[in-house]
Tab-separated table of C-alpha atoms and ligand atoms in Angstrom:
chain	number	residue	atom	x	y	z
N	1	MET	CA	79.895	109.275	144.322
N	2	LEU	CA	76.321	108.562	143.431
N	3	ILE	CA	74.366	108.263	140.257
N	4	ARG	CA	71.043	110.041	140.326
N	5	LYS	CA	68.289	109.263	137.903
N	6	PRO	CA	66.360	112.207	136.540
N	7	ASP	CA	62.611	112.063	136.996
N	8	SER	CA	62.124	111.854	133.253
N	9	ILE	CA	63.639	108.368	133.059
N	10	ALA	CA	61.597	105.768	134.896
N	11	SER	CA	63.663	103.303	136.888
N	12	SER	CA	62.075	100.499	134.869
N	13	GLU	CA	63.866	101.874	131.839
N	14	ILE	CA	67.232	101.765	133.511
N	15	THR	CA	67.954	98.419	135.093
N	16	PRO	CA	66.496	95.293	133.463
N	17	GLU	CA	68.909	93.566	131.117
N	18	ARG	CA	66.331	93.186	128.365
N	19	VAL	CA	65.724	96.886	128.296
N	20	TYR	CA	69.411	97.548	127.933
N	21	VAL	CA	69.690	95.123	125.082
N	22	SER	CA	66.689	96.406	123.176
N	23	ARG	CA	67.764	100.021	123.619
N	24	ARG	CA	71.382	99.452	122.955
N	25	HIS	CA	71.310	101.645	119.877
N	26	PHE	CA	71.886	104.589	122.074
N	27	ALA	CA	74.034	105.012	125.106
N	28	ARG	CA	72.749	107.251	127.824
N	29	SER	CA	75.187	109.944	128.670
N	30	LEU	CA	75.986	110.885	132.200
N	31	ALA	CA	77.508	114.167	133.163
N	32	LEU	CA	79.310	114.850	136.388
N	33	GLY	CA	77.358	117.292	138.473
N	34	ALA	CA	78.420	119.500	141.319
N	35	GLY	CA	80.331	117.888	144.128
N	36	GLY	CA	81.378	114.928	142.032
N	37	ALA	CA	77.885	113.451	141.943
N	38	LEU	CA	76.950	111.757	138.717
N	39	ALA	CA	73.673	112.895	137.231
N	40	LEU	CA	71.956	111.330	134.255
N	41	SER	CA	71.317	114.034	131.707
N	42	SER	CA	68.177	112.949	129.928
N	43	GLY	CA	68.458	115.110	126.829
N	44	MET	CA	71.966	113.959	126.043
N	45	SER	CA	71.601	110.411	124.807
N	46	ARG	CA	73.973	109.730	121.972
N	47	ALA	CA	75.398	106.751	120.210
N	48	SER	CA	78.848	105.874	121.438
N	49	LEU	CA	78.976	102.411	119.932
N	50	THR	CA	79.122	101.629	116.255
N	51	ASP	CA	76.421	99.403	114.776
N	52	ARG	CA	78.941	96.767	113.831
N	53	GLU	CA	80.174	96.632	117.382
N	54	LEU	CA	76.648	96.042	118.550
N	55	ASP	CA	76.054	93.166	116.135
N	56	ASN	CA	78.685	91.052	117.765
N	57	SER	CA	76.629	89.362	120.502
N	58	LEU	CA	76.267	91.917	123.227
N	59	GLU	CA	73.590	90.199	125.279
N	60	LEU	CA	74.353	91.518	128.735
N	61	THR	CA	75.658	89.256	131.481
N	62	PRO	CA	73.337	89.586	134.492
N	63	GLU	CA	74.492	92.105	137.072
N	64	GLY	CA	74.500	89.455	139.809
N	65	ILE	CA	77.165	87.482	137.944
N	66	ILE	CA	79.322	90.483	137.038
N	67	THR	CA	79.433	91.459	140.713
N	68	SER	CA	79.965	88.025	142.262
N	69	TYR	CA	82.338	86.157	139.901
N	70	ASN	CA	85.490	88.253	140.079
N	71	ASN	CA	89.249	88.299	139.867
N	72	PHE	CA	90.686	90.757	142.375
N	73	TYR	CA	93.600	89.011	144.056
N	74	GLU	CA	93.989	91.805	146.606
N	75	PHE	CA	91.006	90.165	148.306
N	76	GLY	CA	91.881	86.518	147.689
N	77	THR	CA	92.264	84.162	144.759
N	78	GLY	CA	88.762	82.633	144.889
N	79	LYS	CA	86.161	83.954	142.463
N	80	ASP	CA	83.837	84.694	145.385
N	81	ASP	CA	86.455	86.354	147.636
N	82	PRO	CA	86.195	89.872	146.136
N	83	LYS	CA	82.461	90.072	146.732
N	84	LYS	CA	82.910	88.783	150.293
N	85	TYR	CA	85.796	91.047	151.296
N	86	ALA	CA	86.079	94.082	149.003
N	87	HIS	CA	83.667	96.060	151.181
N	88	GLU	CA	86.590	96.308	153.643
N	89	MET	CA	88.300	98.771	151.241
N	90	THR	CA	87.670	102.476	151.935
N	91	ILE	CA	86.978	104.294	148.663
N	92	ASP	CA	86.087	107.734	149.973
N	93	PRO	CA	88.295	109.748	150.158
N	94	TRP	CA	90.266	108.519	147.132
N	95	GLN	CA	93.478	110.181	146.084
N	96	VAL	CA	95.356	109.627	142.866
N	97	LYS	CA	99.031	110.380	142.274
N	98	VAL	CA	100.038	111.513	138.800
N	99	THR	CA	103.760	111.016	138.229
N	100	GLY	CA	106.482	110.759	135.611
N	101	ALA	CA	106.685	112.434	132.218
N	102	VAL	CA	103.628	114.637	132.526
N	103	ALA	CA	102.986	118.390	132.605
N	104	LYS	CA	100.482	118.196	135.465
N	105	PRO	CA	101.988	115.925	138.107
N	106	GLY	CA	100.553	115.927	141.600
N	107	THR	CA	98.226	114.310	144.069
N	108	TYR	CA	94.580	114.797	143.215
N	109	ASP	CA	91.251	113.897	144.735
N	110	ILE	CA	89.461	111.681	142.242
N	111	GLU	CA	86.641	114.239	142.106
N	112	GLU	CA	89.049	116.852	140.706
N	113	LEU	CA	90.156	114.520	137.948
N	114	LEU	CA	86.573	113.567	137.056
N	115	ASP	CA	85.106	117.050	137.263
N	116	GLY	CA	83.328	117.929	134.026
N	117	ILE	CA	84.106	114.661	132.254
N	118	ALA	CA	81.018	113.192	130.551
N	119	VAL	CA	80.313	109.602	131.563
N	120	GLU	CA	78.404	107.344	129.182
N	121	GLU	CA	77.259	103.753	129.019
N	122	ARG	CA	79.715	101.513	127.153
N	123	ILE	CA	78.766	97.896	126.535
N	124	TYR	CA	81.876	95.773	126.019
N	125	ARG	CA	82.876	92.127	126.121
N	126	LEU	CA	85.394	91.250	128.864
N	127	ARG	CA	87.500	88.193	128.016
N	128	CYS	CA	89.579	86.696	130.835
N	129	VAL	CA	92.770	84.843	129.954
N	130	GLU	CA	91.198	81.902	131.860
N	131	ALA	CA	88.773	81.497	128.901
N	132	TRP	CA	85.547	82.841	130.371
N	133	SER	CA	83.869	86.038	129.263
N	134	MET	CA	81.071	88.443	130.075
N	135	VAL	CA	79.319	91.408	128.487
N	136	VAL	CA	79.366	94.388	130.821
N	137	PRO	CA	77.434	97.657	130.563
N	138	TRP	CA	80.122	99.928	131.983
N	139	MET	CA	79.650	103.582	132.834
N	140	GLY	CA	82.794	105.351	131.756
N	141	PHE	CA	84.727	107.592	129.412
N	142	SER	CA	87.746	107.425	127.150
N	143	LEU	CA	91.068	107.325	128.963
N	144	LYS	CA	92.137	109.952	126.438
N	145	ALA	CA	89.924	112.551	128.114
N	146	LEU	CA	91.869	112.034	131.336
N	147	LEU	CA	95.289	111.974	129.668
N	148	ASP	CA	94.484	115.219	127.865
N	149	ARG	CA	94.078	116.833	131.279
N	150	LEU	CA	97.297	115.420	132.646
N	151	GLN	CA	99.262	116.372	129.511
N	152	PRO	CA	101.874	113.677	128.889
N	153	LEU	CA	105.208	115.127	127.768
N	154	GLY	CA	106.527	114.380	124.288
N	155	LYS	CA	108.986	111.816	125.648
N	156	ALA	CA	106.251	109.740	127.336
N	157	LYS	CA	105.741	106.441	125.504
N	158	TYR	CA	103.716	104.380	128.009
N	159	VAL	CA	101.211	104.849	130.784
N	160	GLU	CA	101.330	102.756	133.919
N	161	PHE	CA	98.570	102.251	136.506
N	162	HIS	CA	98.911	101.140	140.118
N	163	THR	CA	96.180	99.620	142.252
N	164	LEU	CA	95.766	100.624	145.874
N	165	HIS	CA	98.252	98.916	148.232
N	166	ARG	CA	96.631	98.826	151.643
N	167	PRO	CA	97.115	95.483	153.383
N	168	SER	CA	95.040	96.612	156.367
N	169	GLU	CA	91.980	96.605	154.103
N	170	MET	CA	93.040	94.102	151.460
N	171	ARG	CA	93.404	90.687	152.968
N	172	GLY	CA	94.956	89.187	149.848
N	173	GLN	CA	97.892	91.564	150.301
N	174	ARG	CA	98.447	90.137	153.775
N	175	SER	CA	98.801	86.615	152.413
N	176	PHE	CA	101.829	85.282	150.582
N	177	PHE	CA	99.705	82.835	148.658
N	178	SER	CA	99.327	84.752	145.413
N	179	GLY	CA	103.058	85.398	145.012
N	180	ILE	CA	102.248	88.860	143.662
N	181	ASP	CA	104.624	91.715	144.439
N	182	TRP	CA	102.093	94.448	145.343
N	183	PRO	CA	100.877	96.824	144.163
N	184	TYR	CA	99.228	95.339	141.078
N	185	VAL	CA	100.615	97.254	138.095
N	186	GLU	CA	99.417	97.373	134.518
N	187	GLY	CA	100.229	99.545	131.552
N	188	LEU	CA	99.614	100.442	127.938
N	189	ARG	CA	101.622	101.896	125.117
N	190	LEU	CA	100.535	105.514	124.801
N	191	ASP	CA	98.941	105.050	121.369
N	192	GLU	CA	96.870	102.186	122.803
N	193	ALA	CA	95.890	104.413	125.712
N	194	TYR	CA	94.682	107.112	123.319
N	195	HIS	CA	92.451	104.678	121.422
N	196	PRO	CA	88.788	105.603	122.009
N	197	LEU	CA	87.951	102.071	123.215
N	198	ALA	CA	90.441	102.373	126.102
N	199	THR	CA	88.056	103.247	128.889
N	200	MET	CA	88.103	104.459	132.467
N	201	ALA	CA	85.068	102.936	134.156
N	202	VAL	CA	83.358	104.449	137.192
N	203	GLY	CA	80.215	102.340	137.162
N	204	LEU	CA	78.271	99.433	135.738
N	205	TYR	CA	74.573	98.808	135.185
N	206	GLY	CA	73.992	102.524	135.726
N	207	LYS	CA	75.404	102.500	139.271
N	208	PRO	CA	78.752	103.376	140.824
N	209	LEU	CA	81.311	100.615	140.447
N	210	PRO	CA	80.985	97.976	143.189
N	211	ASN	CA	84.200	97.592	145.203
N	212	GLN	CA	84.744	94.052	143.872
N	213	ASN	CA	84.758	95.416	140.309
N	214	GLY	CA	87.428	98.012	141.073
N	215	ALA	CA	85.821	101.019	142.766
N	216	PRO	CA	86.040	103.902	142.515
N	217	TRP	CA	87.601	103.630	139.069
N	218	ARG	CA	89.392	101.126	136.912
N	219	LEU	CA	90.738	100.664	133.451
N	220	VAL	CA	88.773	98.668	130.833
N	221	VAL	CA	90.642	97.597	127.685
N	222	PRO	CA	88.052	95.557	125.770
N	223	TRP	CA	90.423	94.083	123.165
N	224	LYS	CA	92.908	92.710	125.710
N	225	TYR	CA	92.741	89.897	128.248
N	226	GLY	CA	91.029	90.983	131.448
N	227	PHE	CA	94.187	91.173	133.544
N	228	LYS	CA	95.155	94.379	131.702
N	229	SER	CA	92.002	96.061	133.075
N	230	VAL	CA	93.515	97.117	136.389
N	231	LYS	CA	91.197	97.996	139.259
N	232	SER	CA	91.021	100.623	142.021
N	233	ILE	CA	93.703	102.894	140.552
N	234	VAL	CA	95.684	105.226	142.838
N	235	GLU	CA	98.636	106.118	140.628
N	236	ILE	CA	99.002	107.003	136.964
N	237	ARG	CA	102.572	107.257	135.736
N	238	LEU	CA	103.793	108.343	132.317
N	239	THR	CA	107.005	106.542	131.370
N	240	GLU	CA	109.553	106.287	128.600
N	241	ARG	CA	110.146	102.564	129.202
N	242	GLN	CA	107.692	99.684	128.945
N	243	PRO	CA	106.145	99.209	132.414
N	244	LYS	CA	106.957	96.115	134.434
N	245	THR	CA	103.495	94.665	134.806
N	246	THR	CA	102.279	92.266	137.465
N	247	TRP	CA	101.338	89.134	135.525
N	248	ASN	CA	104.157	89.533	133.046
N	249	LEU	CA	106.669	89.674	135.925
N	250	LEU	CA	105.076	86.685	137.635
N	251	GLN	CA	104.997	84.380	134.612
N	252	PRO	CA	106.474	85.967	131.468
N	253	SER	CA	106.000	82.890	129.304
N	254	GLU	CA	102.256	82.857	130.016
N	255	TYR	CA	101.291	86.528	130.228
N	256	GLY	CA	102.711	89.048	127.782
N	257	PHE	CA	102.771	92.815	128.054
N	258	TYR	CA	100.450	93.223	125.069
N	259	ALA	CA	97.942	90.495	126.000
N	260	ASN	CA	95.716	91.161	123.010
N	261	VAL	CA	92.934	88.583	122.851
N	262	ASN	CA	94.110	86.118	120.224
N	263	PRO	CA	92.405	82.771	119.535
N	264	ALA	CA	95.419	81.701	117.441
N	265	VAL	CA	97.931	81.908	120.289
N	266	ASP	CA	97.216	79.417	123.055
N	267	HIS	CA	98.115	79.898	126.666
N	268	PRO	CA	100.888	77.356	127.395
N	269	ARG	CA	98.447	75.407	129.566
N	270	TRP	CA	95.157	75.745	127.653
N	271	SER	CA	93.617	76.703	124.328
N	272	GLN	CA	92.372	80.230	123.736
N	273	ALA	CA	90.227	79.286	120.714
N	274	MET	CA	86.944	79.219	122.642
N	275	GLU	CA	85.496	80.872	125.717
N	276	ARG	CA	82.698	80.231	128.205
N	277	ARG	CA	80.283	83.141	127.996
N	278	LEU	CA	78.814	83.583	131.455
N	279	PRO	CA	76.386	82.397	132.688
N	280	SER	CA	77.940	79.026	131.916
N	281	THR	CA	77.035	75.791	133.669
N	282	LEU	CA	78.069	72.167	133.344
N	283	PHE	CA	74.923	71.368	131.375
N	284	SER	CA	74.805	74.609	129.459
N	285	PRO	CA	78.436	75.648	129.021
N	286	ASN	CA	77.620	78.368	126.500
N	287	ARG	CA	80.911	78.004	124.658
N	288	VAL	CA	81.508	80.541	121.885
N	289	PRO	CA	84.501	81.093	119.602
N	290	THR	CA	86.991	83.676	120.745
N	291	LEU	CA	87.455	86.491	118.242
N	292	PRO	CA	90.735	88.202	117.339
N	293	PHE	CA	91.118	91.285	119.529
N	294	ASN	CA	87.969	90.098	121.300
N	295	GLY	CA	85.843	91.215	118.343
N	296	TYR	CA	87.355	94.712	118.111
N	297	ALA	CA	89.893	93.967	115.355
N	298	GLU	CA	88.407	96.469	112.937
N	299	GLU	CA	88.977	99.229	115.449
N	300	VAL	CA	92.349	98.303	116.933
N	301	ALA	CA	94.313	95.970	114.638
N	302	GLY	CA	96.009	98.998	113.052
N	303	LEU	CA	97.782	99.708	116.340
N	304	TYR	CA	99.840	96.566	115.784
N	305	ALA	CA	100.596	96.826	112.067
N	306	GLY	CA	103.915	95.157	111.303
N	307	MET	CA	104.210	93.528	114.741
N	308	ASP	CA	104.542	89.771	115.163
N	309	LEU	CA	101.679	89.087	117.564
N	310	ARG	CA	102.983	85.593	118.323
N	311	ARG	CA	106.152	87.110	119.678
N	312	HIS	CA	104.451	90.141	121.239
N	313	TYR	CA	101.671	88.141	122.917
W	401	MTE	N1	94.097	95.251	140.960
W	401	MTE	C1	93.644	94.201	140.257
W	401	MTE	N2	93.065	94.414	139.063
W	401	MTE	C2	92.604	93.344	138.347
W	401	MTE	C3	92.753	92.020	138.836
W	401	MTE	C4	93.361	91.834	140.108
W	401	MTE	O1	93.514	90.706	140.629
W	401	MTE	N3	93.782	92.946	140.795
W	401	MTE	N4	92.310	90.962	138.064
W	401	MTE	C5	92.204	91.196	136.615
W	401	MTE	C6	91.568	90.086	135.909
W	401	MTE	S1	92.475	88.667	135.725
W	401	MTE	C7	90.334	90.198	135.352
W	401	MTE	S2	89.685	88.974	134.386
W	401	MTE	C8	89.496	91.393	135.592
W	401	MTE	C9	88.173	90.977	136.192
W	401	MTE	O2	87.329	92.082	136.344
W	401	MTE	P1	85.891	91.871	137.019
W	401	MTE	O3	86.106	91.159	138.323
W	401	MTE	O4	85.328	93.244	137.189
W	401	MTE	O5	85.099	91.034	136.062
W	401	MTE	O6	90.115	92.333	136.479
W	401	MTE	C10	91.498	92.498	136.303
W	401	MTE	N5	91.981	93.577	137.146
W	402	MO	MO1	91.468	87.509	134.032
């Protein structure tokens, strides 16, 4: 997959962080062209972010940090392992199995699933449960657009996502160190999955997703801790029961199924009240308060009306 820039948009308008920030009042739309290639469609810019969303500190994290400080345990547990080793993963061809309670099950090439779906820039905060955060200009689309194609059956209540399991190319899967029972699995309640902020990302900073960030596509759930945003997805399963998710299975007292960002509920081993907004250094830690639902409460709090979020953490 490649993203082509039309001649009408100079490259200087596309990459530098400052330009993104100053032009953040519109998101450039991308449309998928023939053969699965992404082409910027210059006449199609449209706002996909609300003004209020934009107010909430969306100064972009530099691309070099987003692509070198990663969690992707399939390639090792060090923050720098994914960048070092994720190039060993083959992402073309990429097949995706659609299973469970769905009208259109099957094995698809990713290009078939993406064909005709409009991709746009979406600038969201990403808040890791480890209390660091970034602001990422994703290229993506609402998960709903994909689910509408797959047609979940009426009895489907959850959607589950599986990451690629290929130990020959994922050295972290060859090691017993992480304790993870591969593949990495995450999931959402179906009403969460249909929320317009629930995003499938295929790129960042106007380029295809780097392998270390979850190529060729990954989930991005901006109001939840980062571990919900599962990378390099090869299976999408519609289920009636709540999925058994990787971190929840590993340490249920520390990582809940919901995992909504919540400054009022501490991790058993550290506070979640504040976060380090990257870049963060010893002398300039750049600590900012963590916001309920990572700053997206106005949009998503209604999904959890009547639920005790201390119990359903
Ligand atoms: N398959 C898979 N997906 C994953 C992870 C992982 O280890 N494996 N780590 C998660 C965690 S803890 C975070 S914070 C984000 C990090 O995404 P980034 O590296 O693109 O910033 O990816 C999430 N998705
Ligand atoms: Mo994380």
